[in-house]
Coordinates of C-alpha atoms and ligand atoms in Angstrom, one line a residue:
X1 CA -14.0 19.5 -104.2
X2 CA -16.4 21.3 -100.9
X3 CA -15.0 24.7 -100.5
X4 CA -13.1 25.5 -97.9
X5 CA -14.8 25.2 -94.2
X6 CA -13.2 27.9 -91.8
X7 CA -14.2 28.5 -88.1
X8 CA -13.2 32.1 -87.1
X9 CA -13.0 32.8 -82.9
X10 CA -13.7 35.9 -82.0
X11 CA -16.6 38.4 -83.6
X12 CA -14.6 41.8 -83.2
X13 CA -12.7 43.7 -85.3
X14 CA -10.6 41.0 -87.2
X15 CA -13.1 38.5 -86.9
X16 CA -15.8 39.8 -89.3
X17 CA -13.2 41.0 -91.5
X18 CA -11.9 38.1 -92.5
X19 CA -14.9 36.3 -92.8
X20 CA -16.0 38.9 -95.6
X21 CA -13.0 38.2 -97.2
X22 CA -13.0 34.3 -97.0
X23 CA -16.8 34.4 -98.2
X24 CA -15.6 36.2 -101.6
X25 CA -13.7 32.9 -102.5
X26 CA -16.8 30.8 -101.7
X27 CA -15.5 29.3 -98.1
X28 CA -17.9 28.3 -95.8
X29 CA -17.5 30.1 -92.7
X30 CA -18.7 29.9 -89.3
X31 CA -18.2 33.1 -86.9
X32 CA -18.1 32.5 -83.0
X33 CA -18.6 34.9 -80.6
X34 CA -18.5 34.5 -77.1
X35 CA -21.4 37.2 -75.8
X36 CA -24.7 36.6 -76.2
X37 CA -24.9 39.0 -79.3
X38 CA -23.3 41.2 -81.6
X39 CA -20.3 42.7 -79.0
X40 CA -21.2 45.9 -80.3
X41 CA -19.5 48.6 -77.6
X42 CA -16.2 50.4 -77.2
X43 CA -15.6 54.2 -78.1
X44 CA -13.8 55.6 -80.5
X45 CA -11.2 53.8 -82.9
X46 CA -9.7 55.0 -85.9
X47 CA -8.4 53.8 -89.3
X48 CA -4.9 55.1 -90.4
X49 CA -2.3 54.8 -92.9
X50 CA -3.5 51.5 -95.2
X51 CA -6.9 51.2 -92.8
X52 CA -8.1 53.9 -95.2
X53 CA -7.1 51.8 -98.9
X54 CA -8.3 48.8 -97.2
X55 CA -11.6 50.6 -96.1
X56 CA -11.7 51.0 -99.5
X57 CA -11.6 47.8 -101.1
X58 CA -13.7 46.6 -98.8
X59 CA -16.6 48.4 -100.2
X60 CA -17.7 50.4 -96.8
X61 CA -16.3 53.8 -96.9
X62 CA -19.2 55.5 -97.5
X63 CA -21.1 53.2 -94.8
X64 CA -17.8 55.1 -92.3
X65 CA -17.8 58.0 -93.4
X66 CA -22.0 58.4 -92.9
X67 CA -21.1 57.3 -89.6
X68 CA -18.0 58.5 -88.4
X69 CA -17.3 60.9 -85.6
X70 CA -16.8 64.5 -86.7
X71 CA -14.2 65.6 -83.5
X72 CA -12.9 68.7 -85.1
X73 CA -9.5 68.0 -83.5
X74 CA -7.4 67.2 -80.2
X75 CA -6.7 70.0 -77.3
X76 CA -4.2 69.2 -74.2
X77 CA -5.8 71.9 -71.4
X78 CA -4.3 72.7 -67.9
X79 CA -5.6 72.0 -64.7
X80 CA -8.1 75.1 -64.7
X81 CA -9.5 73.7 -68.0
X82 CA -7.3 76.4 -70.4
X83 CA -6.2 75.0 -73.9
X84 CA -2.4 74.8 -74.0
X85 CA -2.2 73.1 -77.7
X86 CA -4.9 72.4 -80.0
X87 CA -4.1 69.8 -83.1
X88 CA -7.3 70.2 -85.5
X89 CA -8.2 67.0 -87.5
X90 CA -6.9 66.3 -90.3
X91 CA -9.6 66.5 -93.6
X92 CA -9.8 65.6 -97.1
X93 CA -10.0 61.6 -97.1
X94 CA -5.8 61.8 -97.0
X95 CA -3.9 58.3 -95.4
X96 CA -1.5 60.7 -93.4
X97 CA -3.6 61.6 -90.4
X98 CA -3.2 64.1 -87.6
X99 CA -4.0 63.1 -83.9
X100 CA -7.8 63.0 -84.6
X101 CA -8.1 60.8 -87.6
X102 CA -10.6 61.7 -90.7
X103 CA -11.5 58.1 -90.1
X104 CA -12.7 58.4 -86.5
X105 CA -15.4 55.9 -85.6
X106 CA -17.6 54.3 -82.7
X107 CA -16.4 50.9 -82.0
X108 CA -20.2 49.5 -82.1
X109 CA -20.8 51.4 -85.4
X110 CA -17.6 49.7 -87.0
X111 CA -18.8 46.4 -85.3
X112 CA -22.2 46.6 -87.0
X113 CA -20.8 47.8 -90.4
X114 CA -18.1 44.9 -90.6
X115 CA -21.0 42.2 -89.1
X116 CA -23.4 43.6 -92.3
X117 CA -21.1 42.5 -94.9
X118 CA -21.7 39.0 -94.5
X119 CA -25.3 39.2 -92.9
X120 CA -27.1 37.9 -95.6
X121 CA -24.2 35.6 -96.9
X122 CA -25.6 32.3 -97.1
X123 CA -22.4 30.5 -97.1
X124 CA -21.7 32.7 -93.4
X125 CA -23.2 31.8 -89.9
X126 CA -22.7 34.5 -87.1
X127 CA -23.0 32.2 -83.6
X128 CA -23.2 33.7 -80.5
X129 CA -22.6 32.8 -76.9
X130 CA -20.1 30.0 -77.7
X131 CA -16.5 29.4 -77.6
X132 CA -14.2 26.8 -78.2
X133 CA -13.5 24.5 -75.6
X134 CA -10.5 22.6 -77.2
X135 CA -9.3 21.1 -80.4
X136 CA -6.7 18.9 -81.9
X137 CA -5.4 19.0 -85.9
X138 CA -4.6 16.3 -88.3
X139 CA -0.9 15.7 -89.5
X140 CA 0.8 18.7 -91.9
X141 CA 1.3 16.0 -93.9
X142 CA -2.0 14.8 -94.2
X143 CA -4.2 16.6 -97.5
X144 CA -7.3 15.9 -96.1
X145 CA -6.2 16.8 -92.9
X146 CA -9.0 18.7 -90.9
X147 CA -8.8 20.7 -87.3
X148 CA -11.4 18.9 -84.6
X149 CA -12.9 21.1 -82.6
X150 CA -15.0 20.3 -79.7
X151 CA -17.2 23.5 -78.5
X152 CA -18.1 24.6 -74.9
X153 CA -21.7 23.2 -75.7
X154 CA -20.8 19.5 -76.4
X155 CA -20.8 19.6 -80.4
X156 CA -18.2 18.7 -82.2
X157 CA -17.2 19.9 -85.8
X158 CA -14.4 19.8 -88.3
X159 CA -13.0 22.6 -90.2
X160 CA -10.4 23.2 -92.6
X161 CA -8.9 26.0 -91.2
X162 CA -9.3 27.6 -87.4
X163 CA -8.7 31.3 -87.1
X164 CA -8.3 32.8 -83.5
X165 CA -9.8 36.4 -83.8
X166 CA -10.3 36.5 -80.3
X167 CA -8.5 39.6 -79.0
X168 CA -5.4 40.1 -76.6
X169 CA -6.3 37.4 -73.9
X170 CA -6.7 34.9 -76.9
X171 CA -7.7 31.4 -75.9
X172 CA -7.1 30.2 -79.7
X173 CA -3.7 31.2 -79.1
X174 CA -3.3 29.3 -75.8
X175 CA -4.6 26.1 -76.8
X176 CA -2.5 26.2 -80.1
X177 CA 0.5 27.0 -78.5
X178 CA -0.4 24.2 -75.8
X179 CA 0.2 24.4 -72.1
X180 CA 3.9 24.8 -71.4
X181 CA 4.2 27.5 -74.1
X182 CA 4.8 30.9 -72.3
X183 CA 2.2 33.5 -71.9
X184 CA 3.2 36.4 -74.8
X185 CA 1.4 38.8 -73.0
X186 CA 4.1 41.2 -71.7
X187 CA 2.5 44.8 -69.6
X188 CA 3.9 48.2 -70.3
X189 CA 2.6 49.4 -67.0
X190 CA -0.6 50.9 -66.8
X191 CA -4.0 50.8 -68.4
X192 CA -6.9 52.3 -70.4
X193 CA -10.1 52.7 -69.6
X194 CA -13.4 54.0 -70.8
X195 CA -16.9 54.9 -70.0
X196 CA -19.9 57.0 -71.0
X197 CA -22.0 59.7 -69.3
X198 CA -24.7 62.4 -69.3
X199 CA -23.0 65.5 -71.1
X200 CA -23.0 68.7 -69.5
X201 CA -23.0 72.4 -71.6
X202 CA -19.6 72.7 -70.7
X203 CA -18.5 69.9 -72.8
X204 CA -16.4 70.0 -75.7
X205 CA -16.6 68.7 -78.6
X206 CA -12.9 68.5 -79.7
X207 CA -10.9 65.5 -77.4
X208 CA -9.5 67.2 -74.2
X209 CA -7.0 65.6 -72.9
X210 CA -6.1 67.1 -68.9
X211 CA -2.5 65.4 -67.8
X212 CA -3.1 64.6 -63.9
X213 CA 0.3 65.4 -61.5
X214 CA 0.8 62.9 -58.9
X215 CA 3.3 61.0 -56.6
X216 CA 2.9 57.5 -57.6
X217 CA 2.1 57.5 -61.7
X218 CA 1.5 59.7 -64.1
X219 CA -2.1 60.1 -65.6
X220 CA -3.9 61.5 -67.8
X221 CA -7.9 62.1 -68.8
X222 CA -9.5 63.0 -71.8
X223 CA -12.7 63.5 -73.2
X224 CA -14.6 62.8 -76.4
X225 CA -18.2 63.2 -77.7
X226 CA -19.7 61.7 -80.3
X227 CA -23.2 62.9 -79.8
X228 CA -25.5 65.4 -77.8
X229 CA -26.3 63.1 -75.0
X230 CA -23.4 61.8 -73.8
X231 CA -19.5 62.6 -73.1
X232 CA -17.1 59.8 -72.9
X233 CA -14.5 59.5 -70.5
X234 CA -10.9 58.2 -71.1
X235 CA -8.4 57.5 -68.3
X236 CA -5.0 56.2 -69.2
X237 CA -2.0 55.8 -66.2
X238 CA 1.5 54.7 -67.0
X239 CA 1.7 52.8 -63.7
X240 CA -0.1 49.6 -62.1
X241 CA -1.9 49.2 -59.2
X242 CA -3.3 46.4 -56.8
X243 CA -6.9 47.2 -56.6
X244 CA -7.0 47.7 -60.4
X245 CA -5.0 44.5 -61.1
X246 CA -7.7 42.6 -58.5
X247 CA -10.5 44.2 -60.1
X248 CA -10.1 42.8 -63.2
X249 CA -9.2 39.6 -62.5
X250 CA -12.4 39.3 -60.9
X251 CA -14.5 40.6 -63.5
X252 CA -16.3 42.4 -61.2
X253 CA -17.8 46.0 -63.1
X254 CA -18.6 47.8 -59.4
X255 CA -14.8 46.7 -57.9
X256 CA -12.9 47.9 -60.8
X257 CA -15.4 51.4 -61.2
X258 CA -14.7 52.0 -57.5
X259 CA -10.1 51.1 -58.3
X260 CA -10.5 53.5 -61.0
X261 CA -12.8 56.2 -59.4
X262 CA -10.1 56.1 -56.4
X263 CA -7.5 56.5 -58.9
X264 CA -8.9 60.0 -60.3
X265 CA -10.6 61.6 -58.1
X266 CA -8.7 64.5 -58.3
X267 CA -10.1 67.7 -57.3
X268 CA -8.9 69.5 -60.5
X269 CA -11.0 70.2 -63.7
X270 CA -14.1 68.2 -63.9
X271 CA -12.8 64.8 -62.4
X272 CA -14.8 64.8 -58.9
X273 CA -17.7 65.1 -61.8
X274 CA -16.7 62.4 -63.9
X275 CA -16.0 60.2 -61.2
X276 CA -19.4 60.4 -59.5
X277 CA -20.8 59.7 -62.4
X278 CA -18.3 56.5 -63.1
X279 CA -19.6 55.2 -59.5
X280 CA -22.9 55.8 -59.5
X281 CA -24.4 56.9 -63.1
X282 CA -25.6 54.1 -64.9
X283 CA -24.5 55.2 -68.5
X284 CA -20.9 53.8 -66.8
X285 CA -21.7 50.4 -67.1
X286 CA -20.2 50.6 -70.5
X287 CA -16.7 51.0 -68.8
X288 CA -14.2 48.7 -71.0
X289 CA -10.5 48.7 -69.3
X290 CA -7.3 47.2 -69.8
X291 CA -3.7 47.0 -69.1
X292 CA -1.5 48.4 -71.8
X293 CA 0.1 45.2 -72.6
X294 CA 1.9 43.9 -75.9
X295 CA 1.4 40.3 -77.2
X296 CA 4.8 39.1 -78.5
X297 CA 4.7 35.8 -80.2
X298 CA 7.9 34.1 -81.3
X299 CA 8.7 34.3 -84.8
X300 CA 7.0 31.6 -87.0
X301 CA 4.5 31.0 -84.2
X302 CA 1.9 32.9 -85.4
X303 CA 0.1 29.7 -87.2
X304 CA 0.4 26.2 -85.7
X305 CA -0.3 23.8 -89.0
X306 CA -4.2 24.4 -89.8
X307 CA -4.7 27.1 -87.1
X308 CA -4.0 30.7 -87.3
X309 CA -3.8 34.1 -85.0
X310 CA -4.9 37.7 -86.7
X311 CA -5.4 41.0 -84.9
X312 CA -4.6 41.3 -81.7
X313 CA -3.9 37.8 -80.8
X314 CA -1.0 37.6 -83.0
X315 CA 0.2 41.4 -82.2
X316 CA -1.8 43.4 -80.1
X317 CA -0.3 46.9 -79.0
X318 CA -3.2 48.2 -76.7
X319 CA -4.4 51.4 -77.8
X320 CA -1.1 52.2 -79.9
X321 CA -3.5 53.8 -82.3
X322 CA -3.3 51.2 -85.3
X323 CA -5.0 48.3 -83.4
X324 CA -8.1 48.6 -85.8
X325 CA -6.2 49.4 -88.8
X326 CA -4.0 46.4 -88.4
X327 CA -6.8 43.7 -87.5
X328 CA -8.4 44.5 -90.8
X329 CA -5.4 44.0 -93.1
X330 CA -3.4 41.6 -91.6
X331 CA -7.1 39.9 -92.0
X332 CA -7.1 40.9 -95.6
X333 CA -3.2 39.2 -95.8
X334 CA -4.1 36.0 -94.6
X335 CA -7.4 35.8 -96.9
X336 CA -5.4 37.1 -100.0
X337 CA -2.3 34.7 -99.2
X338 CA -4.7 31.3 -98.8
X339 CA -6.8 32.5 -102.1
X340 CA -4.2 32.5 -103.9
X341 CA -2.5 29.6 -103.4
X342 CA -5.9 27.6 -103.6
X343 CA -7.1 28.8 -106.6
X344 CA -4.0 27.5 -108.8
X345 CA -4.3 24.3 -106.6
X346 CA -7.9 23.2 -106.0
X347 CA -7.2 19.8 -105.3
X348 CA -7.0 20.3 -101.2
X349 CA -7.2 23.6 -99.3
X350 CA -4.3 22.1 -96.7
X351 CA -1.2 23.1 -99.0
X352 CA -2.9 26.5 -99.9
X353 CA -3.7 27.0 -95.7
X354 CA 0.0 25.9 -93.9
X355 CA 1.9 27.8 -96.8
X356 CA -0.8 30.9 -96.9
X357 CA -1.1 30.8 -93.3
X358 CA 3.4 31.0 -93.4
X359 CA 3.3 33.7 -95.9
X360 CA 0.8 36.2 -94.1
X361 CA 3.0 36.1 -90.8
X362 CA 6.1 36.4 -93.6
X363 CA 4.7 39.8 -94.8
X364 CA 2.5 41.4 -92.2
X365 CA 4.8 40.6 -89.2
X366 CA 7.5 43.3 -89.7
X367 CA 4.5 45.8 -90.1
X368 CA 2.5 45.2 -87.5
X369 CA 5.3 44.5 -84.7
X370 CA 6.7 48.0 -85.7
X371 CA 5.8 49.5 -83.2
X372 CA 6.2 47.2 -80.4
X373 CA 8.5 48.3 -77.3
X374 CA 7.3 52.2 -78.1
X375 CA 9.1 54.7 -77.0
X376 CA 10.9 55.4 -73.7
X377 CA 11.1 59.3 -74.3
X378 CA 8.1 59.6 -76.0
X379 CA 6.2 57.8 -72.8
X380 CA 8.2 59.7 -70.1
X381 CA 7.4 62.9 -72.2
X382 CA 3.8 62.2 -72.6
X383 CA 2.9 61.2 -69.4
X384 CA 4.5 63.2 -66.8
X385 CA 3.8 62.9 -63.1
X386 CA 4.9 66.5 -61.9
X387 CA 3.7 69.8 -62.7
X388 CA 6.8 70.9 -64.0
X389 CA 6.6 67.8 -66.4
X390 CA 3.1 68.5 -67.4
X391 CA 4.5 72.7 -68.5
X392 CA 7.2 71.1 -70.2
X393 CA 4.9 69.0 -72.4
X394 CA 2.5 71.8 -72.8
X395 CA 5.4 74.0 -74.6
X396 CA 6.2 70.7 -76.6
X397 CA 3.0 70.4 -77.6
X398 CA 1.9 74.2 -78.5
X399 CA 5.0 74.4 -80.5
X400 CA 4.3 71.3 -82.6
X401 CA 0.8 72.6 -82.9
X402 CA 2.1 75.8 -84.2
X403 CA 4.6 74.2 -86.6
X404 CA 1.7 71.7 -87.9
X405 CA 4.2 68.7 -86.5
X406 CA 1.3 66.2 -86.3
X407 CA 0.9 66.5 -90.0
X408 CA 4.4 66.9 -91.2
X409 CA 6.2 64.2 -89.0
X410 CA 6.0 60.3 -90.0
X411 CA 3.1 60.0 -87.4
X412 CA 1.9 57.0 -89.7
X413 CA 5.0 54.7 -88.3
X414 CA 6.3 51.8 -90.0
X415 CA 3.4 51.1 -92.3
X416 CA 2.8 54.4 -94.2
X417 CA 5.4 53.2 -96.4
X418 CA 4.5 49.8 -96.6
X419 CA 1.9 49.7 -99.8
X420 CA -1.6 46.6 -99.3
X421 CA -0.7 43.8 -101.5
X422 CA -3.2 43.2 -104.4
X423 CA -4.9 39.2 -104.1
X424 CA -6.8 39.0 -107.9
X425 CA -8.0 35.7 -106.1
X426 CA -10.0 37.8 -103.4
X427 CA -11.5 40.3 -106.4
X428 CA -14.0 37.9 -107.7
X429 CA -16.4 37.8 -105.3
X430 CA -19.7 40.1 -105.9
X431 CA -19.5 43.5 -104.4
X432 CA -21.7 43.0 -101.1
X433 CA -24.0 46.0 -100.2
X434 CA -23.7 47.3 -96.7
X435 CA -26.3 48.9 -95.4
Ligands
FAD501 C1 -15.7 45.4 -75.8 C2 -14.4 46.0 -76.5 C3 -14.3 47.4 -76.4 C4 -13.2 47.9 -77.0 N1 -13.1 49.3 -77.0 C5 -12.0 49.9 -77.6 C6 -12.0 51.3 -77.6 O1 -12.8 52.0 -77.1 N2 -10.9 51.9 -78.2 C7 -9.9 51.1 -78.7 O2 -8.9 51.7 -79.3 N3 -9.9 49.8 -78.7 C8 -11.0 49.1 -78.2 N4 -11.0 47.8 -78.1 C9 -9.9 47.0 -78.8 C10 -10.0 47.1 -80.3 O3 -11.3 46.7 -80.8 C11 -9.0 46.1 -80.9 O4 -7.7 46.5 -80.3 C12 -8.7 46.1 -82.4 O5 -9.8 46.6 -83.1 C13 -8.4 44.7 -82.9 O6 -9.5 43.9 -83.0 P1 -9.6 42.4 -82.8 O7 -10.8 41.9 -83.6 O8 -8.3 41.7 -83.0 O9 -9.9 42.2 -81.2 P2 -11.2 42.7 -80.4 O10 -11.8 43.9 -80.9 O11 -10.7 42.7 -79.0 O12 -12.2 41.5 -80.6 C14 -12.1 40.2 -80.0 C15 -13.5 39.6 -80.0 O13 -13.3 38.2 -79.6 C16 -14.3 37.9 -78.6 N5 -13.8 36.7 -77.9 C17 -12.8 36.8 -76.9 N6 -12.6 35.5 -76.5 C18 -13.4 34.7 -77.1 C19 -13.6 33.3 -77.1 N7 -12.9 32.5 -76.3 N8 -14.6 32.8 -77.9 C20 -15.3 33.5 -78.8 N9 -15.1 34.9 -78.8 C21 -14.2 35.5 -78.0 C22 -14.5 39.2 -77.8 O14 -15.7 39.2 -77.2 C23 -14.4 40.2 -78.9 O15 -15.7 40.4 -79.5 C24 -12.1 47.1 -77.6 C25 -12.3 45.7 -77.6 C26 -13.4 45.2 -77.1 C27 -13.6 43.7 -77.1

């Protein structure tokens, strides 16, 4: 029998994750990205809870750890710039982290360390600057039933198995749910957005986050460094707004720097500083924003027959601080739950992908939904929009940090307790060194 021909959509996080893992059971795999190369930006993510086993077992902790950003822990400071609570990081390679992870890491440098484990992989192609423009799929019933995908380009190619990898605003996920299907977006009201800039002495190393007081939202701005060079900027609201909304549907960088600049150019702290530098300094063009926004698919609608959603296409929960953790296993599910079914049944990968593809959603759903809806208290407490609000959540805060909350409390969520399933199937493969 040919192996197993896979087309994965979206080069991120997910995307070259699974591809590592379908490449250990010999599947030939094709990985699409839209830009015109390796999307290799963001700030900082971390892995917790089972990212740090699964880090692991894929063979790259030491390629994160030689790369990962050393922020010796998290401060909340008043308006003056004073340090009201200060979480340090948590150490020691543990899976219970504190607000700074041990596993702290650039996007880019995750991005370039996940792309390097199938690099050299002959049975792996990493194509950029294409996208799929539509396909159709074969009967369920159908063993030699393939998926037809036509490509923005013209070409036309069938695959065994289609895996949309491509982030929040998936367009796998639209065109296998199919036009009248309901967006599953839903917006929790406000956004996130960061951007780089020239450091200044005065910049700290640890995060420092500065809660903002104002009429209409409450907001907040941190900072985080990585390096000498540069600081980068985080701004986070709780609350929409029209220019920011129009901004980003136009895609336009200068629109939505000037809606955000508006938005924080408070005269307190540094902001009038980091907001020149947002509009004019050109280190800013890295500035990545979105809406806080769950995606909340129906059950059992995570896989349409031969085509199946991972990371945050099937569950994104922007910036809920497991969106990098979750992308890699519930990548690591679906590859473990297809390998094993195909390798007692050879005969046609279709049984092993509809049943696999049924069985990933069946275990990784109640883990990585978990968290969906957040919490009310928790958001009003964390983001207040008075200064009375903002003292209230200092004393919160400097009394967790005094009673080592962050590291006692189930700060993990749902899957700290849930343990990475085992796939003998996906164990074969030779150990791939990353570089
Ligand atoms: C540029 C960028 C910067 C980010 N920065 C941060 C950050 O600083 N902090 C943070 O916590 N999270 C950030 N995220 C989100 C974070 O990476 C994800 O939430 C998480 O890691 C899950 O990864 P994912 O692979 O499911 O999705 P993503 O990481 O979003 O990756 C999706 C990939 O699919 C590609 N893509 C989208 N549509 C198509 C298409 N039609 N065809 C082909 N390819 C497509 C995108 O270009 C992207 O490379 C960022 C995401 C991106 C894309």
């Amino acid at each position: 029998m040919p192996p197993l021909k896979a087309l994965i959509v979206g080069g991120g996080i997910a995307g070259p994750a699974l591809a590592h893992w379908l490449s250990r059971i010999g599947a030939h795999v094709t990985l699409i990205e839209r830009s015109p190369q390796m999307r290799a930006s963001g700030q900082q993510l971390d892995l917790r809870s089972q990212g740090v086993p699964m880090m692991k077992k894929m063979g790259i902790e030491n390629a994160v750890r030689a790369a990962r950003v050393k922020e010796p822990g998290m401060q909340l400071i008043d308006l003056h710039g004073r340090t009201k609570a200060y979480f340090p990081a948590a150490e020691g390679g543990a899976a219970r982290q504190s607000i700074t992870s041990d596993y702290e890491i650039m996007r880019a440098d995750l991005v370039r360390i996940l792309y390097a484990l199938t690099e050299n992989h002959t049975n792996v192609q990493h194509v950029y600057d294409t996208t799929v423009k539509s396909f159709t799929q074969d009967d369920e019933n159908d063993p030699d039933g393939k998926v037809h995908v036509c490509f923005h380009n013209g070409q036309e190619e069938d695959y065994d198995l289609v895996v949309g990898a491509d982030g929040t605003g998936s367009k796998t996920r639209r065109i296998m749910l199919g036009p009248d299907a309901p967006d599953p977006r839903q917006r929790r009201g406000g956004y996130i957005g960061y951007f780089s800039m020239l450091s200044q002495p005065q910049d700290s190393y640890r995060g420092t986050m500065c809660q903002l007081p104002g009429p209409r939202m409450g907001r907040a701005i941190m900072t985080r460094k990585d390096c000498a060079e540069l600081t980068r900027i985080y701004m986070m609201t709780n609350g929409d707004d029209e220019c920011v909304d129009e901004a980003l549907k136009s895609g336009d960088l200068s629109q939505l720097k000037k809606a955000l600049a508006d938005l924080f150019e408070d005269g307190v702290w540094e902001c009038r500083r980091f907001m020149e530098a947002l509009r004019h300094a050109p280190e800013a063009d890295d500035l990545y924003c979105t809406p806080f926004e769950e995606v909340r698919l129906p059950e059992g609608s995570w896989s349409k027959g031969r085509v199946v959603l991972i990371g945050d296409a099937a569950h994104s929960a922007t910036a809920n601080g497991f969106g990098t953790t979750y992308g890699l296993v519930g990548a690591y599910v679906l590859a473990g739950e297809i390998a094993t079914l195909y390798e007692k049944d050879r005969s046609s990968p279709t049984a092993a992908i509809l049943q696999g593809a049924k069985n990933y959603e069946n275990i990784w759903r109640p883990i990585a939904t978990a968290g969906h809806g957040g919490s009310q208290l928790f958001d009003s407490l964390a983001s207040p929009r008075s200064q009375i609000g903002i003292r209230v959540l200092h004393t919160l805060a400097a009394l967790a940090a005094y009673f080592r909350l962050d590291q006692k409390i189930d700060f993990e969520g749902a899957s700290a307790k849930w343990q990475l399933p085992d796939y003998p199937a996906l164990e074969k493969g030779n150990d791939v060194q990353v570089r």
